[in-house]
Amino acid sequence: QPAGAQHLVLLFHGVGSSASDLLPLGQALAPHMADAFIVSVQAPDAQGSGRQWFSVQGVTEDNRPARVAATMPRFARAVREWQLASGIDTASTTLIGFSQGAIMALESTQTDRPPAGRVIALSGRFAQPPRVALKATCVHLIHGDADRVMPVHLAEDALAQLQALGGQATLDRFPGLGHGIDSRVLAAIVGHMKDAHSPPS
């Protein structure tokens, strides 16, 4: 929480995990982002020993969108609360989500008032194909091609769909990476954040 922070970075964990599980990622990012206010956000509902934004019990392709939509106001409220606490606006906010956290972050771009200027989705997917691609929000998809929980084709489909809609989107695909985060993912996040905050040449 640097004094005079210029950027807000919010981390959103996966289902059954907790905010503490993404602290190592936040700590690894901090040296590269000295002017960023970085927070790992806890999902609201209990799920075993962890937390979740929506239940995955009995989840299907058909019912997932409704579950995400039902909890989206809570997600947006959490983002807004940290924006108010940090004094950082929407354009300077980045959402980094892993797995279910990535679903929530990606779907937030499809709402009437997207809460962030940048979304970085790690091993994630849209709950349903994106309907709009707003010019004010840039999406970075980061995925392992050995992910068996959320296969990489979901990220490839999302990239193609966003680009077809005229949106700003990229995909970093890493060979051999499963449903997780490694040093390549960290380097990709840092690269995207540095590109976003570099002054134009």
Short mmCIF file of C-alpha atoms in Angstrom, two decimals:
data_model
loop_
_atom_site.label_atom_id
_atom_site.label_comp_id
_atom_site.label_asym_id
_atom_site.label_seq_id
_atom_site.Cartn_x
_atom_site.Cartn_y
_atom_site.Cartn_z
CA GLN A 1 0.00 0.00 0.00
CA PRO A 2 2.43 2.68 -1.16
CA ALA A 3 1.71 6.31 -0.40
CA GLY A 4 0.37 8.05 -3.47
CA ALA A 5 -0.42 4.83 -5.31
CA GLN A 6 -1.17 5.31 -9.01
CA HIS A 7 -2.59 1.88 -9.78
CA LEU A 8 -4.88 -0.61 -8.05
CA VAL A 9 -4.31 -4.34 -8.61
CA LEU A 10 -6.90 -6.74 -7.21
CA LEU A 11 -6.25 -10.48 -7.09
CA PHE A 12 -9.15 -12.97 -7.11
CA HIS A 13 -8.56 -16.59 -6.10
CA GLY A 14 -10.12 -19.82 -7.35
CA VAL A 15 -12.97 -21.86 -5.88
CA GLY A 16 -12.18 -23.57 -2.59
CA SER A 17 -9.13 -21.38 -2.13
CA SER A 18 -8.72 -18.13 -0.20
CA ALA A 19 -7.14 -14.70 -0.44
CA SER A 20 -4.03 -15.95 1.35
CA ASP A 21 -3.33 -18.38 -1.49
CA LEU A 22 -2.64 -15.52 -3.89
CA LEU A 23 -0.49 -13.54 -1.47
CA PRO A 24 2.71 -15.05 -2.97
CA LEU A 25 1.65 -13.74 -6.38
CA GLY A 26 1.01 -10.30 -4.94
CA GLN A 27 4.34 -10.34 -3.15
CA ALA A 28 6.11 -11.39 -6.36
CA LEU A 29 4.43 -8.59 -8.33
CA ALA A 30 5.09 -5.84 -5.76
CA PRO A 31 8.80 -5.23 -6.58
CA HIS A 32 7.87 -4.69 -10.24
CA MET A 33 4.98 -2.34 -9.43
CA ALA A 34 6.22 0.08 -6.79
CA ASP A 35 3.35 2.52 -7.40
CA ALA A 36 0.58 -0.10 -7.18
CA PHE A 37 -1.84 -0.74 -4.33
CA ILE A 38 -2.11 -4.56 -4.43
CA VAL A 39 -4.86 -6.49 -2.65
CA SER A 40 -5.79 -10.18 -2.59
CA VAL A 41 -9.57 -10.25 -2.27
CA GLN A 42 -11.48 -12.92 -0.34
CA ALA A 43 -14.54 -14.46 -2.02
CA PRO A 44 -17.71 -14.10 0.11
CA ASP A 45 -19.09 -17.63 0.44
CA ALA A 46 -17.72 -20.67 2.26
CA GLN A 47 -16.71 -23.71 0.23
CA GLY A 48 -15.16 -26.43 2.37
CA SER A 49 -12.13 -24.90 4.04
CA GLY A 50 -11.97 -22.19 1.38
CA ARG A 51 -14.21 -19.62 -0.28
CA GLN A 52 -16.12 -19.14 -3.53
CA TRP A 53 -18.03 -16.51 -5.52
CA PHE A 54 -20.58 -19.05 -6.74
CA SER A 55 -21.25 -22.72 -6.15
CA VAL A 56 -19.80 -25.22 -8.59
CA GLN A 57 -21.92 -28.05 -7.21
CA GLY A 58 -23.96 -29.30 -10.15
CA VAL A 59 -22.65 -26.50 -12.36
CA THR A 60 -23.25 -26.88 -16.09
CA GLU A 61 -22.69 -24.83 -19.22
CA ASP A 62 -26.37 -23.88 -19.07
CA ASN A 63 -26.60 -22.76 -15.42
CA ARG A 64 -23.16 -21.18 -14.97
CA PRO A 65 -24.10 -17.80 -16.53
CA ALA A 66 -27.01 -17.33 -14.13
CA ARG A 67 -24.85 -18.17 -11.12
CA VAL A 68 -22.24 -15.66 -12.20
CA ALA A 69 -24.84 -12.97 -12.88
CA ALA A 70 -26.40 -13.50 -9.45
CA THR A 71 -23.13 -12.86 -7.62
CA MET A 72 -21.73 -10.17 -9.95
CA PRO A 73 -23.14 -7.25 -7.86
CA ARG A 74 -21.09 -8.48 -4.89
CA PHE A 75 -17.99 -8.75 -7.06
CA ALA A 76 -18.46 -5.25 -8.45
CA ARG A 77 -19.08 -3.90 -4.95
CA ALA A 78 -15.81 -5.44 -3.69
CA VAL A 79 -13.90 -3.79 -6.54
CA ARG A 80 -15.57 -0.46 -5.85
CA GLU A 81 -14.81 -0.62 -2.13
CA TRP A 82 -11.10 -1.05 -2.83
CA GLN A 83 -11.16 1.73 -5.40
CA LEU A 84 -12.62 4.04 -2.78
CA ALA A 85 -10.13 2.87 -0.14
CA SER A 86 -7.17 3.43 -2.46
CA GLY A 87 -8.42 6.51 -4.27
CA ILE A 88 -7.80 4.81 -7.61
CA ASP A 89 -10.24 5.12 -10.50
CA THR A 90 -11.60 2.49 -12.86
CA ALA A 91 -9.16 3.20 -15.67
CA SER A 92 -6.17 2.58 -13.36
CA THR A 93 -7.61 -0.63 -11.88
CA THR A 94 -6.40 -4.08 -12.94
CA LEU A 95 -8.22 -7.28 -12.02
CA ILE A 96 -6.10 -10.45 -11.94
CA GLY A 97 -8.20 -13.56 -11.50
CA PHE A 98 -7.27 -17.23 -11.28
CA SER A 99 -9.78 -19.93 -12.29
CA GLN A 100 -13.15 -18.92 -10.76
CA GLY A 101 -11.66 -15.53 -9.97
CA ALA A 102 -10.83 -15.21 -13.66
CA ILE A 103 -14.41 -16.08 -14.61
CA MET A 104 -15.69 -13.28 -12.41
CA ALA A 105 -13.12 -10.78 -13.71
CA LEU A 106 -13.83 -11.64 -17.35
CA GLU A 107 -17.59 -11.51 -16.93
CA SER A 108 -17.30 -8.11 -15.22
CA THR A 109 -16.24 -6.75 -18.64
CA GLN A 110 -19.70 -7.67 -19.95
CA THR A 111 -21.64 -5.59 -17.44
CA ASP A 112 -23.10 -2.13 -18.00
CA ARG A 113 -20.26 -0.57 -16.01
CA PRO A 114 -17.04 -2.61 -16.30
CA PRO A 115 -15.11 -1.96 -13.07
CA ALA A 116 -11.56 -2.03 -14.42
CA GLY A 117 -9.42 -0.80 -17.28
CA ARG A 118 -7.55 -4.10 -17.49
CA VAL A 119 -8.35 -7.75 -16.80
CA ILE A 120 -5.72 -10.50 -16.64
CA ALA A 121 -7.31 -13.95 -16.62
CA LEU A 122 -5.16 -16.86 -15.41
CA SER A 123 -6.47 -20.33 -16.31
CA GLY A 124 -9.91 -18.84 -16.79
CA ARG A 125 -12.86 -18.58 -19.13
CA PHE A 126 -16.00 -16.59 -19.80
CA ALA A 127 -19.17 -18.04 -18.28
CA GLN A 128 -20.67 -17.66 -21.75
CA PRO A 129 -19.28 -16.27 -25.00
CA PRO A 130 -18.55 -12.54 -24.65
CA ARG A 131 -21.31 -10.33 -25.98
CA VAL A 132 -19.52 -6.98 -26.05
CA ALA A 133 -15.88 -5.90 -26.13
CA LEU A 134 -15.46 -2.44 -24.67
CA LYS A 135 -12.62 -0.27 -25.92
CA ALA A 136 -11.92 0.95 -22.38
CA THR A 137 -11.08 -2.51 -21.02
CA CYS A 138 -8.11 -4.56 -22.22
CA VAL A 139 -8.15 -8.33 -21.62
CA HIS A 140 -5.06 -10.53 -21.27
CA LEU A 141 -5.62 -14.28 -21.24
CA ILE A 142 -2.83 -16.44 -19.75
CA HIS A 143 -3.26 -20.20 -19.97
CA GLY A 144 -1.37 -23.48 -19.89
CA ASP A 145 -1.89 -25.89 -22.76
CA ALA A 146 -1.92 -28.81 -20.29
CA ASP A 147 -4.81 -27.40 -18.23
CA ARG A 148 -7.34 -30.19 -17.68
CA VAL A 149 -9.65 -28.16 -15.44
CA MET A 150 -10.26 -25.39 -17.97
CA PRO A 151 -8.86 -26.52 -21.33
CA VAL A 152 -6.84 -23.96 -23.26
CA HIS A 153 -9.36 -23.92 -26.12
CA LEU A 154 -11.65 -21.88 -23.84
CA ALA A 155 -9.05 -19.10 -23.79
CA GLU A 156 -8.44 -19.45 -27.53
CA ASP A 157 -12.19 -19.19 -28.17
CA ALA A 158 -12.42 -16.13 -25.91
CA LEU A 159 -9.56 -14.42 -27.76
CA ALA A 160 -11.17 -15.03 -31.14
CA GLN A 161 -14.57 -13.86 -29.89
CA LEU A 162 -13.21 -10.68 -28.30
CA GLN A 163 -11.19 -9.82 -31.39
CA ALA A 164 -14.23 -10.43 -33.61
CA LEU A 165 -16.12 -7.93 -31.45
CA GLY A 166 -13.33 -5.39 -31.92
CA GLY A 167 -11.98 -5.68 -28.40
CA GLN A 168 -8.42 -5.38 -27.10
CA ALA A 169 -7.24 -8.87 -26.14
CA THR A 170 -4.10 -11.01 -26.04
CA LEU A 171 -3.36 -14.65 -25.22
CA ASP A 172 -0.17 -16.06 -23.67
CA ARG A 173 -0.21 -19.86 -24.02
CA PHE A 174 2.43 -21.84 -22.12
CA PRO A 175 3.43 -25.41 -23.08
CA GLY A 176 3.22 -28.00 -20.32
CA LEU A 177 1.51 -25.73 -17.80
CA GLY A 178 -1.54 -27.18 -16.09
CA HIS A 179 -4.14 -25.38 -13.98
CA GLY A 180 -1.70 -23.23 -12.08
CA ILE A 181 0.74 -20.34 -11.95
CA ASP A 182 4.46 -20.56 -12.64
CA SER A 183 7.35 -18.18 -13.32
CA ARG A 184 6.30 -17.76 -16.94
CA VAL A 185 2.87 -16.56 -15.83
CA LEU A 186 4.45 -14.07 -13.45
CA ALA A 187 6.71 -12.75 -16.20
CA ALA A 188 3.76 -12.38 -18.56
CA ILE A 189 1.75 -10.44 -15.97
CA VAL A 190 4.69 -8.13 -15.27
CA GLY A 191 5.20 -7.59 -19.00
CA HIS A 192 1.57 -6.66 -19.59
CA MET A 193 1.52 -4.32 -16.61
CA LYS A 194 4.73 -2.57 -17.69
CA ASP A 195 3.40 -2.17 -21.23
CA ALA A 196 0.18 -0.69 -19.83
CA HIS A 197 1.98 1.85 -17.65
CA SER A 198 4.79 2.84 -20.02
CA PRO A 199 4.54 6.38 -21.39
CA PRO A 200 3.98 6.53 -25.15
CA SER A 201 7.19 6.84 -27.17
#
